Amino acid sequence: MRVLSGMQPSGTLHIGNYLGALKQWVEAQSVDAFYCVVDLHALTLEIEPETLRSQSFDLIATFLAAGLDPDVCTIFLQSEVPYHAQMNWLLECVATYGELSRMTQFKEKSSRKTGYRVGLLTYPVLMAGDILLYETTEVPVGDDQRQHLELTRVLAERFNNRYGSTFVVPVGVQPKVAARVMDLQEPTRKMSKSLSSPLGSIYVTDSASAIDKKIKKAVTDTDNEVRYDWEHKPGISNLLDIYSSFSNEAPQVVAERYTRYGDLKSDLSALVIESLAPLRTRHHELMADPAELRAVVTNGAVKASEVAGSVYRRAAHAVGLI
Ligand code: AMP
Ligand code: TRP
């Protein structure tokens, strides 16, 4: 099994990113796991250069604080392995304009602004390259990346059919619960870095009092019955998903223990605070040691380049480059 996944350095992670992706990454880490900060992807939207740089290091610190071990898996910055940009071009010449313009995330993000960047359209091709460069078999990501994963498979198969067997065709893996954590204030919308209301997202470095306040104020409903039922009770089901993901139990089992919303919220608050406390402390320590973070990604880029280089050369040769 070969694992690769990536995350954009677009600000502090919320518990959706953590439960939907990072927690799975930690569980799947091995010598065959590659995890990257996709800093090139962050350039598809406006971002201050200094902000991009500091958020990239911050994300590396979060990876380590969450339990990724650079002695076990490979942790790197996408831009420091030039094969990603090169593979992007080979795959852009396999992908079609039509299929890229049909991507849901592109339609959402491009509709918010006139004069969007071309990179926003080709974003999933760069992502496909990230994955295919590592002969990846499994990609642990949240539910919102399903469509991009499917496109990656389509591009890999199209390339293999046209140029001969070159790429391993990967599958996406989502966690059983919390693959789509919803906004605490609007439980029919996913928790998001950019669009959430101030009380809608819990960030992994939030203080205990901030976490407690957000959970206590989370939107529920008026019938006051604790039941796991996404269709009729999205607010409570979201809280049960978060609970069960942190406690590694089934959400239905958690639901059976509670009759009152208040009790569920109090226990959930204590659980989230306790689970995230070590991450928060470690993140703080790591941010004070930029040399250590630099060393981790420098070493990671060397290890990643070995694998990515050989796959890139195979693909370049297959299309006819000398
Ligand atoms: P991004 O911040 O968009 O780079 O996302 C990083 C990872 O977090 C990806 O694997 C996403 O699928 C995952 N993710 C983002 N938002 C959520 C959410 N609300 N629930 C679960 N997973 C999420
Ligand atoms: N598009 C992903 C997101 O927004 C980030 C990403 C880029 C990624 N390259 C990847 C995820 C490769 C998994 C594998 O979350």
mmCIF file of C-alpha atoms and ligand atoms in Angstrom:
data_model
loop_
_atom_site.group_PDB
_atom_site.id
_atom_site.type_symbol
_atom_site.label_atom_id
_atom_site.label_comp_id
_atom_site.label_asym_id
_atom_site.label_seq_id
_atom_site.Cartn_x
_atom_site.Cartn_y
_atom_site.Cartn_z
ATOM 1 C CA MET A 1 0.000 0.000 0.000
ATOM 2 C CA ARG A 2 1.336 3.425 -0.969
ATOM 3 C CA VAL A 3 -0.337 6.473 0.576
ATOM 4 C CA LEU A 4 -0.195 10.110 -0.490
ATOM 5 C CA SER A 5 -2.246 13.090 0.566
ATOM 6 C CA GLY A 6 -1.917 16.853 0.660
ATOM 7 C CA MET A 7 -3.375 19.916 2.310
ATOM 8 C CA GLN A 8 -3.403 23.551 1.347
ATOM 9 C CA PRO A 9 -1.612 26.049 3.600
ATOM 10 C CA SER A 10 -4.680 28.228 3.757
ATOM 11 C CA GLY A 11 -4.779 28.909 7.497
ATOM 12 C CA THR A 12 -5.273 27.048 10.762
ATOM 13 C CA LEU A 13 -6.929 23.649 10.348
ATOM 14 C CA HIS A 14 -10.434 23.124 11.664
ATOM 15 C CA ILE A 15 -11.638 19.842 13.116
ATOM 16 C CA GLY A 16 -13.137 18.934 9.717
ATOM 17 C CA ASN A 17 -9.633 18.882 8.217
ATOM 18 C CA TYR A 18 -8.360 17.057 11.274
ATOM 19 C CA LEU A 19 -11.039 14.354 11.520
ATOM 20 C CA GLY A 20 -11.662 14.059 7.767
ATOM 21 C CA ALA A 21 -8.012 13.860 6.787
ATOM 22 C CA LEU A 22 -5.110 14.429 9.205
ATOM 23 C CA LYS A 23 -6.238 11.909 11.818
ATOM 24 C CA GLN A 24 -6.394 9.256 9.075
ATOM 25 C CA TRP A 25 -2.952 10.272 7.840
ATOM 26 C CA VAL A 26 -1.476 9.650 11.275
ATOM 27 C CA GLU A 27 -3.142 6.237 11.440
ATOM 28 C CA ALA A 28 -1.865 5.327 7.947
ATOM 29 C CA GLN A 29 1.720 6.538 8.351
ATOM 30 C CA SER A 30 4.508 4.176 7.327
ATOM 31 C CA VAL A 31 7.646 4.272 5.159
ATOM 32 C CA ASP A 32 5.227 4.099 2.240
ATOM 33 C CA ALA A 33 3.264 7.235 3.185
ATOM 34 C CA PHE A 34 3.897 10.686 1.657
ATOM 35 C CA TYR A 35 2.236 13.825 3.004
ATOM 36 C CA CYS A 36 2.677 17.266 1.512
ATOM 37 C CA VAL A 37 1.757 20.886 1.981
ATOM 38 C CA VAL A 38 0.357 21.804 -1.426
ATOM 39 C CA ASP A 39 1.709 25.336 -1.544
ATOM 40 C CA LEU A 40 1.395 25.542 -5.358
ATOM 41 C CA HIS A 41 -2.333 24.918 -5.015
ATOM 42 C CA ALA A 42 -2.591 27.881 -2.636
ATOM 43 C CA LEU A 43 -1.558 30.218 -5.468
ATOM 44 C CA THR A 44 -4.858 29.615 -7.255
ATOM 45 C CA LEU A 45 -6.478 32.227 -4.991
ATOM 46 C CA GLU A 46 -5.105 35.608 -3.911
ATOM 47 C CA ILE A 47 -2.694 35.240 -0.987
ATOM 48 C CA GLU A 48 0.036 37.510 0.420
ATOM 49 C CA PRO A 49 3.500 35.989 -0.223
ATOM 50 C CA GLU A 50 4.489 36.319 3.450
ATOM 51 C CA THR A 51 1.219 34.750 4.537
ATOM 52 C CA LEU A 52 1.756 31.784 2.221
ATOM 53 C CA ARG A 53 5.250 31.231 3.591
ATOM 54 C CA SER A 54 4.247 31.454 7.234
ATOM 55 C CA GLN A 55 1.134 29.312 6.784
ATOM 56 C CA SER A 56 3.187 26.633 5.021
ATOM 57 C CA PHE A 57 5.477 26.320 8.031
ATOM 58 C CA ASP A 58 2.527 26.482 10.367
ATOM 59 C CA LEU A 59 0.938 23.546 8.556
ATOM 60 C CA ILE A 60 4.126 21.478 8.797
ATOM 61 C CA ALA A 61 4.118 22.206 12.555
ATOM 62 C CA THR A 62 0.478 21.057 12.715
ATOM 63 C CA PHE A 63 1.298 17.816 10.876
ATOM 64 C CA LEU A 64 4.042 17.039 13.389
ATOM 65 C CA ALA A 65 1.974 18.150 16.379
ATOM 66 C CA ALA A 66 -0.854 15.839 15.288
ATOM 67 C CA GLY A 67 1.538 12.885 15.369
ATOM 68 C CA LEU A 68 3.114 12.534 11.918
ATOM 69 C CA ASP A 69 6.661 11.322 12.477
ATOM 70 C CA PRO A 70 9.280 12.324 9.875
ATOM 71 C CA ASP A 71 11.317 9.256 10.811
ATOM 72 C CA VAL A 72 8.405 7.071 9.740
ATOM 73 C CA CYS A 73 6.753 8.840 6.797
ATOM 74 C CA THR A 74 7.814 11.514 4.291
ATOM 75 C CA ILE A 75 6.680 15.100 4.908
ATOM 76 C CA PHE A 76 7.442 17.736 2.273
ATOM 77 C CA LEU A 77 6.486 20.935 0.481
ATOM 78 C CA GLN A 78 5.009 20.337 -2.969
ATOM 79 C CA SER A 79 6.959 23.247 -4.505
ATOM 80 C CA GLU A 80 10.285 21.781 -3.373
ATOM 81 C CA VAL A 81 9.808 18.723 -5.584
ATOM 82 C CA PRO A 82 9.798 20.233 -9.089
ATOM 83 C CA TYR A 83 8.350 17.080 -10.651
ATOM 84 C CA HIS A 84 4.911 18.176 -9.451
ATOM 85 C CA ALA A 85 4.881 21.212 -11.743
ATOM 86 C CA GLN A 86 6.373 19.174 -14.575
ATOM 87 C CA MET A 87 3.900 16.330 -14.246
ATOM 88 C CA ASN A 88 1.128 18.908 -14.157
ATOM 89 C CA TRP A 89 1.990 19.895 -17.705
ATOM 90 C CA LEU A 90 2.025 16.336 -19.030
ATOM 91 C CA LEU A 91 -1.395 15.760 -17.488
ATOM 92 C CA GLU A 92 -2.813 19.092 -18.680
ATOM 93 C CA CYS A 93 -2.155 17.753 -22.149
ATOM 94 C CA VAL A 94 -4.310 14.713 -21.359
ATOM 95 C CA ALA A 95 -7.194 16.469 -19.556
ATOM 96 C CA THR A 96 -9.980 18.300 -21.388
ATOM 97 C CA TYR A 97 -11.347 21.772 -20.780
ATOM 98 C CA GLY A 98 -14.871 20.343 -20.552
ATOM 99 C CA GLU A 99 -14.153 17.916 -17.734
ATOM 100 C CA LEU A 100 -12.272 20.524 -15.696
ATOM 101 C CA SER A 101 -14.984 23.156 -16.076
ATOM 102 C CA ARG A 102 -17.550 20.652 -14.732
ATOM 103 C CA MET A 103 -15.780 20.225 -11.364
ATOM 104 C CA THR A 104 -18.035 21.346 -8.503
ATOM 105 C CA GLN A 105 -15.262 23.052 -6.545
ATOM 106 C CA PHE A 106 -14.196 25.021 -9.633
ATOM 107 C CA LYS A 107 -17.764 26.122 -10.292
ATOM 108 C CA GLU A 108 -18.182 27.270 -6.685
ATOM 109 C CA LYS A 109 -14.865 29.087 -6.402
ATOM 110 C CA SER A 110 -14.945 30.674 -9.861
ATOM 111 C CA SER A 111 -18.479 31.976 -9.380
ATOM 112 C CA ARG A 112 -17.375 34.087 -6.414
ATOM 113 C CA LYS A 113 -15.108 36.281 -8.525
ATOM 114 C CA THR A 114 -14.783 37.561 -12.061
ATOM 115 C CA GLY A 115 -11.341 37.176 -13.602
ATOM 116 C CA TYR A 116 -10.494 34.002 -11.707
ATOM 117 C CA ARG A 117 -7.060 32.486 -12.323
ATOM 118 C CA VAL A 118 -6.538 29.717 -14.887
ATOM 119 C CA GLY A 119 -4.886 27.748 -12.071
ATOM 120 C CA LEU A 120 -8.293 27.470 -10.425
ATOM 121 C CA LEU A 121 -9.523 25.556 -13.454
ATOM 122 C CA THR A 122 -6.454 23.321 -13.733
ATOM 123 C CA TYR A 123 -6.157 22.802 -9.951
ATOM 124 C CA PRO A 124 -7.373 19.159 -10.062
ATOM 125 C CA VAL A 125 -4.770 18.297 -12.724
ATOM 126 C CA LEU A 126 -1.965 19.460 -10.426
ATOM 127 C CA MET A 127 -3.583 17.363 -7.703
ATOM 128 C CA ALA A 128 -3.749 14.316 -9.995
ATOM 129 C CA GLY A 129 -0.016 14.728 -10.636
ATOM 130 C CA ASP A 130 0.683 14.891 -6.879
ATOM 131 C CA ILE A 131 -0.985 11.528 -6.501
ATOM 132 C CA LEU A 132 0.244 9.743 -9.635
ATOM 133 C CA LEU A 133 3.904 10.700 -9.058
ATOM 134 C CA TYR A 134 4.078 8.399 -6.029
ATOM 135 C CA GLU A 135 2.470 5.235 -7.470
ATOM 136 C CA THR A 136 -0.179 5.895 -4.858
ATOM 137 C CA THR A 137 -2.747 3.217 -4.129
ATOM 138 C CA GLU A 138 -4.712 5.066 -1.408
ATOM 139 C CA VAL A 139 -5.498 8.741 -0.880
ATOM 140 C CA PRO A 140 -6.947 9.586 2.551
ATOM 141 C CA VAL A 141 -9.112 12.705 2.086
ATOM 142 C CA GLY A 142 -12.443 14.143 3.210
ATOM 143 C CA ASP A 143 -15.629 13.625 1.259
ATOM 144 C CA ASP A 144 -15.335 16.939 -0.650
ATOM 145 C CA GLN A 145 -12.370 15.562 -2.646
ATOM 146 C CA ARG A 146 -14.223 12.578 -4.137
ATOM 147 C CA GLN A 147 -14.780 14.225 -7.499
ATOM 148 C CA HIS A 148 -11.112 15.231 -7.819
ATOM 149 C CA LEU A 149 -10.109 11.671 -6.987
ATOM 150 C CA GLU A 150 -12.401 10.325 -9.658
ATOM 151 C CA LEU A 151 -10.829 12.698 -12.194
ATOM 152 C CA THR A 152 -7.370 11.488 -11.133
ATOM 153 C CA ARG A 153 -8.434 7.924 -11.926
ATOM 154 C CA VAL A 154 -9.884 8.968 -15.285
ATOM 155 C CA LEU A 155 -6.678 10.808 -16.268
ATOM 156 C CA ALA A 156 -4.451 7.913 -15.158
ATOM 157 C CA GLU A 157 -6.474 5.415 -17.173
ATOM 158 C CA ARG A 158 -6.613 7.670 -20.229
ATOM 159 C CA PHE A 159 -2.836 8.166 -20.093
ATOM 160 C CA ASN A 160 -2.213 4.428 -19.654
ATOM 161 C CA ASN A 161 -4.488 3.609 -22.606
ATOM 162 C CA ARG A 162 -2.883 6.167 -24.869
ATOM 163 C CA TYR A 163 0.787 5.796 -23.894
ATOM 164 C CA GLY A 164 1.043 2.355 -22.317
ATOM 165 C CA SER A 165 0.901 1.313 -18.691
ATOM 166 C CA THR A 166 2.611 4.093 -16.723
ATOM 167 C CA PHE A 167 0.525 5.018 -13.685
ATOM 168 C CA VAL A 168 -0.946 3.123 -10.762
ATOM 169 C CA VAL A 169 -4.678 3.951 -10.549
ATOM 170 C CA PRO A 170 -5.427 5.099 -6.959
ATOM 171 C CA VAL A 171 -8.548 5.026 -4.792
ATOM 172 C CA GLY A 172 -9.720 7.658 -2.322
ATOM 173 C CA VAL A 173 -10.369 6.602 1.262
ATOM 174 C CA GLN A 174 -12.778 8.434 3.527
ATOM 175 C CA PRO A 175 -13.187 7.852 7.255
ATOM 176 C CA LYS A 176 -16.348 5.960 8.321
ATOM 177 C CA VAL A 177 -17.574 8.961 10.300
ATOM 178 C CA ALA A 178 -16.694 12.649 10.037
ATOM 179 C CA ALA A 179 -15.793 12.507 6.334
ATOM 180 C CA ARG A 180 -17.861 15.689 6.079
ATOM 181 C CA VAL A 181 -17.935 17.675 9.319
ATOM 182 C CA MET A 182 -20.605 20.357 9.134
ATOM 183 C CA ASP A 183 -20.618 23.975 10.297
ATOM 184 C CA LEU A 184 -21.756 24.151 13.935
ATOM 185 C CA GLN A 185 -24.017 27.113 13.206
ATOM 186 C CA GLU A 186 -25.333 25.862 9.860
ATOM 187 C CA PRO A 187 -25.237 22.071 9.973
ATOM 188 C CA THR A 188 -26.343 21.702 6.378
ATOM 189 C CA ARG A 189 -23.116 23.350 5.175
ATOM 190 C CA LYS A 190 -19.646 21.843 5.510
ATOM 191 C CA MET A 191 -17.218 23.317 8.000
ATOM 192 C CA SER A 192 -14.933 25.517 5.920
ATOM 193 C CA LYS A 193 -11.896 27.712 6.482
ATOM 194 C CA SER A 194 -13.174 30.522 4.313
ATOM 195 C CA LEU A 195 -16.963 30.551 4.559
ATOM 196 C CA SER A 196 -17.804 29.649 8.149
ATOM 197 C CA SER A 197 -19.331 31.995 10.674
ATOM 198 C CA PRO A 198 -17.036 32.786 13.647
ATOM 199 C CA LEU A 199 -18.752 30.206 15.857
ATOM 200 C CA GLY A 200 -19.179 27.649 13.054
ATOM 201 C CA SER A 201 -15.684 26.127 13.015
ATOM 202 C CA ILE A 202 -13.513 24.723 15.792
ATOM 203 C CA TYR A 203 -9.835 25.190 14.996
ATOM 204 C CA VAL A 204 -7.281 22.657 16.184
ATOM 205 C CA THR A 205 -5.392 25.349 18.094
ATOM 206 C CA ASP A 206 -8.471 26.964 19.690
ATOM 207 C CA SER A 207 -8.300 27.579 23.445
ATOM 208 C CA ALA A 208 -10.362 25.406 25.779
ATOM 209 C CA SER A 209 -12.779 28.254 26.422
ATOM 210 C CA ALA A 210 -13.268 28.916 22.677
ATOM 211 C CA ILE A 211 -13.988 25.226 22.040
ATOM 212 C CA ASP A 212 -16.434 25.106 24.930
ATOM 213 C CA LYS A 213 -18.276 28.207 23.789
ATOM 214 C CA LYS A 214 -18.618 26.973 20.189
ATOM 215 C CA ILE A 215 -19.942 23.561 21.224
ATOM 216 C CA LYS A 216 -22.379 25.002 23.781
ATOM 217 C CA LYS A 217 -23.744 27.393 21.141
ATOM 218 C CA ALA A 218 -23.915 24.786 18.348
ATOM 219 C CA VAL A 219 -27.273 24.801 16.571
ATOM 220 C CA THR A 220 -29.489 21.801 17.360
ATOM 221 C CA ASP A 221 -33.275 21.554 17.076
ATOM 222 C CA THR A 222 -36.244 21.808 19.415
ATOM 223 C CA ASP A 223 -37.458 18.237 19.849
ATOM 224 C CA ASN A 224 -34.790 17.453 22.461
ATOM 225 C CA GLU A 225 -34.189 13.814 21.561
ATOM 226 C CA VAL A 226 -30.624 12.551 21.047
ATOM 227 C CA ARG A 227 -30.807 10.422 17.912
ATOM 228 C CA TYR A 228 -28.365 9.800 15.010
ATOM 229 C CA ASP A 229 -30.491 10.875 12.050
ATOM 230 C CA TRP A 230 -28.815 13.070 9.430
ATOM 231 C CA GLU A 231 -32.001 13.746 7.504
ATOM 232 C CA HIS A 232 -34.094 15.084 10.392
ATOM 233 C CA LYS A 233 -31.450 16.049 12.945
ATOM 234 C CA PRO A 234 -28.313 17.326 11.177
ATOM 235 C CA GLY A 235 -27.102 19.456 14.117
ATOM 236 C CA ILE A 236 -27.180 16.606 16.643
ATOM 237 C CA SER A 237 -25.877 14.077 14.103
ATOM 238 C CA ASN A 238 -22.912 16.333 13.382
ATOM 239 C CA LEU A 239 -22.093 16.559 17.112
ATOM 240 C CA LEU A 240 -22.419 12.764 17.384
ATOM 241 C CA ASP A 241 -20.085 12.295 14.424
ATOM 242 C CA ILE A 242 -17.481 14.570 15.997
ATOM 243 C CA TYR A 243 -17.838 12.745 19.304
ATOM 244 C CA SER A 244 -17.551 9.308 17.750
ATOM 245 C CA SER A 245 -14.566 10.228 15.646
ATOM 246 C CA PHE A 246 -12.650 11.483 18.684
ATOM 247 C CA SER A 247 -13.717 8.542 20.873
ATOM 248 C CA ASN A 248 -13.496 5.841 18.168
ATOM 249 C CA GLU A 249 -17.029 4.585 18.812
ATOM 250 C CA ALA A 250 -20.038 4.300 16.504
ATOM 251 C CA PRO A 251 -22.265 7.421 16.599
ATOM 252 C CA GLN A 252 -25.342 5.307 17.371
ATOM 253 C CA VAL A 253 -23.592 3.906 20.444
ATOM 254 C CA VAL A 254 -22.769 7.404 21.668
ATOM 255 C CA ALA A 255 -26.370 8.543 21.038
ATOM 256 C CA GLU A 256 -27.748 5.783 23.259
ATOM 257 C CA ARG A 257 -25.929 7.169 26.284
ATOM 258 C CA TYR A 258 -27.681 10.550 26.155
ATOM 259 C CA THR A 259 -31.189 11.837 26.600
ATOM 260 C CA ARG A 260 -30.412 15.550 26.908
ATOM 261 C CA TYR A 261 -28.619 17.850 24.483
ATOM 262 C CA GLY A 262 -26.902 19.690 27.345
ATOM 263 C CA ASP A 263 -25.228 16.546 28.667
ATOM 264 C CA LEU A 264 -24.037 15.538 25.205
ATOM 265 C CA LYS A 265 -22.593 18.999 24.617
ATOM 266 C CA SER A 266 -20.795 19.110 27.983
ATOM 267 C CA ASP A 267 -19.165 15.733 27.468
ATOM 268 C CA LEU A 268 -18.307 16.507 23.847
ATOM 269 C CA SER A 269 -16.688 19.754 24.877
ATOM 270 C CA ALA A 270 -14.531 17.977 27.479
ATOM 271 C CA LEU A 271 -13.590 15.269 24.957
ATOM 272 C CA VAL A 272 -12.568 17.708 22.206
ATOM 273 C CA ILE A 273 -10.593 19.903 24.609
ATOM 274 C CA GLU A 274 -8.746 16.908 26.052
ATOM 275 C CA SER A 275 -8.070 15.349 22.625
ATOM 276 C CA LEU A 276 -6.675 18.527 21.089
ATOM 277 C CA ALA A 277 -4.668 19.748 24.111
ATOM 278 C CA PRO A 278 -1.442 17.845 23.273
ATOM 279 C CA LEU A 279 -1.613 18.983 19.644
ATOM 280 C CA ARG A 280 -1.985 22.602 20.721
ATOM 281 C CA THR A 281 0.956 22.465 23.129
ATOM 282 C CA ARG A 282 3.223 20.678 20.669
ATOM 283 C CA HIS A 283 2.273 23.057 17.864
ATOM 284 C CA HIS A 284 3.274 25.989 20.043
ATOM 285 C CA GLU A 285 6.669 24.422 20.822
ATOM 286 C CA LEU A 286 7.364 23.544 17.183
ATOM 287 C CA MET A 287 6.555 27.031 15.958
ATOM 288 C CA ALA A 288 9.392 28.265 18.176
ATOM 289 C CA ASP A 289 11.839 26.018 16.300
ATOM 290 C CA PRO A 290 11.796 26.993 12.612
ATOM 291 C CA ALA A 291 15.166 25.288 11.994
ATOM 292 C CA GLU A 292 13.634 21.947 12.953
ATOM 293 C CA LEU A 293 10.682 22.487 10.579
ATOM 294 C CA ARG A 294 13.063 23.501 7.790
ATOM 295 C CA ALA A 295 15.122 20.338 8.347
ATOM 296 C CA VAL A 296 12.052 18.101 8.208
ATOM 297 C CA VAL A 297 10.914 19.393 4.825
ATOM 298 C CA THR A 298 14.414 19.564 3.337
ATOM 299 C CA ASN A 299 14.912 15.931 4.147
ATOM 300 C CA GLY A 300 11.367 15.113 2.996
ATOM 301 C CA ALA A 301 11.944 16.711 -0.401
ATOM 302 C CA VAL A 302 14.989 14.512 -0.972
ATOM 303 C CA LYS A 303 13.047 11.339 -0.171
ATOM 304 C CA ALA A 304 10.001 12.426 -2.209
ATOM 305 C CA SER A 305 12.133 13.375 -5.219
ATOM 306 C CA GLU A 306 13.574 9.892 -5.498
ATOM 307 C CA VAL A 307 10.159 8.338 -6.015
ATOM 308 C CA ALA A 308 8.619 11.202 -7.993
ATOM 309 C CA GLY A 309 11.647 11.511 -10.284
ATOM 310 C CA SER A 310 11.517 7.957 -11.496
ATOM 311 C CA VAL A 311 7.769 8.077 -12.189
ATOM 312 C CA TYR A 312 8.083 11.452 -13.921
ATOM 313 C CA ARG A 313 10.869 10.149 -16.196
ATOM 314 C CA ARG A 314 8.766 7.117 -17.084
ATOM 315 C CA ALA A 315 5.791 9.339 -18.005
ATOM 316 C CA ALA A 316 7.952 11.812 -19.945
ATOM 317 C CA HIS A 317 9.504 8.985 -21.920
ATOM 318 C CA ALA A 318 6.068 7.459 -22.596
ATOM 319 C CA VAL A 319 4.767 10.639 -24.271
ATOM 320 C CA GLY A 320 7.871 10.964 -26.437
ATOM 321 C CA LEU A 321 10.133 13.414 -24.619
ATOM 322 C CA ILE A 322 13.817 12.546 -25.031
HETATM 323 P P1 AMP B 1 -8.214 21.762 2.365
HETATM 324 O O1 AMP B 1 -8.134 22.588 3.557
HETATM 325 O O2 AMP B 1 -9.331 22.146 1.448
HETATM 326 O O3 AMP B 1 -6.879 21.582 1.687
HETATM 327 O O4 AMP B 1 -8.639 20.316 2.862
HETATM 328 C C1 AMP B 1 -7.737 19.472 3.522
HETATM 329 C C2 AMP B 1 -8.372 18.138 3.809
HETATM 330 O O5 AMP B 1 -9.450 18.276 4.742
HETATM 331 C C3 AMP B 1 -8.981 17.453 2.580
HETATM 332 O O6 AMP B 1 -8.719 16.061 2.636
HETATM 333 C C4 AMP B 1 -10.459 17.706 2.714
HETATM 334 O O7 AMP B 1 -11.242 16.707 2.104
HETATM 335 C C5 AMP B 1 -10.630 17.676 4.221
HETATM 336 N N1 AMP B 1 -11.783 18.494 4.654
HETATM 337 C C6 AMP B 1 -11.981 19.818 4.405
HETATM 338 N N2 AMP B 1 -13.135 20.251 4.974
HETATM 339 C C7 AMP B 1 -13.676 19.156 5.599
HETATM 340 C C8 AMP B 1 -14.866 18.944 6.378
HETATM 341 N N3 AMP B 1 -15.725 19.942 6.639
HETATM 342 N N4 AMP B 1 -15.094 17.697 6.848
HETATM 343 C C9 AMP B 1 -14.232 16.684 6.603
HETATM 344 N N5 AMP B 1 -13.095 16.811 5.890
HETATM 345 C C10 AMP B 1 -12.811 18.031 5.388
HETATM 346 N N1 TRP B 2 -7.367 19.487 -3.337
HETATM 347 C C1 TRP B 2 -7.083 19.074 -2.001
HETATM 348 C C2 TRP B 2 -7.942 19.896 -1.030
HETATM 349 O O1 TRP B 2 -8.353 20.975 -1.300
HETATM 350 C C3 TRP B 2 -5.635 19.256 -1.645
HETATM 351 C C4 TRP B 2 -4.748 18.377 -2.442
HETATM 352 C C5 TRP B 2 -3.859 18.762 -3.404
HETATM 353 C C6 TRP B 2 -4.607 16.962 -2.312
HETATM 354 N N2 TRP B 2 -3.166 17.705 -3.882
HETATM 355 C C7 TRP B 2 -3.601 16.587 -3.254
HETATM 356 C C8 TRP B 2 -5.232 16.016 -1.546
HETATM 357 C C9 TRP B 2 -3.236 15.248 -3.416
HETATM 358 C C10 TRP B 2 -4.866 14.676 -1.709
HETATM 359 C C11 TRP B 2 -3.875 14.297 -2.634
HETATM 360 O O2 TRP B 2 -8.168 19.447 0.055
#
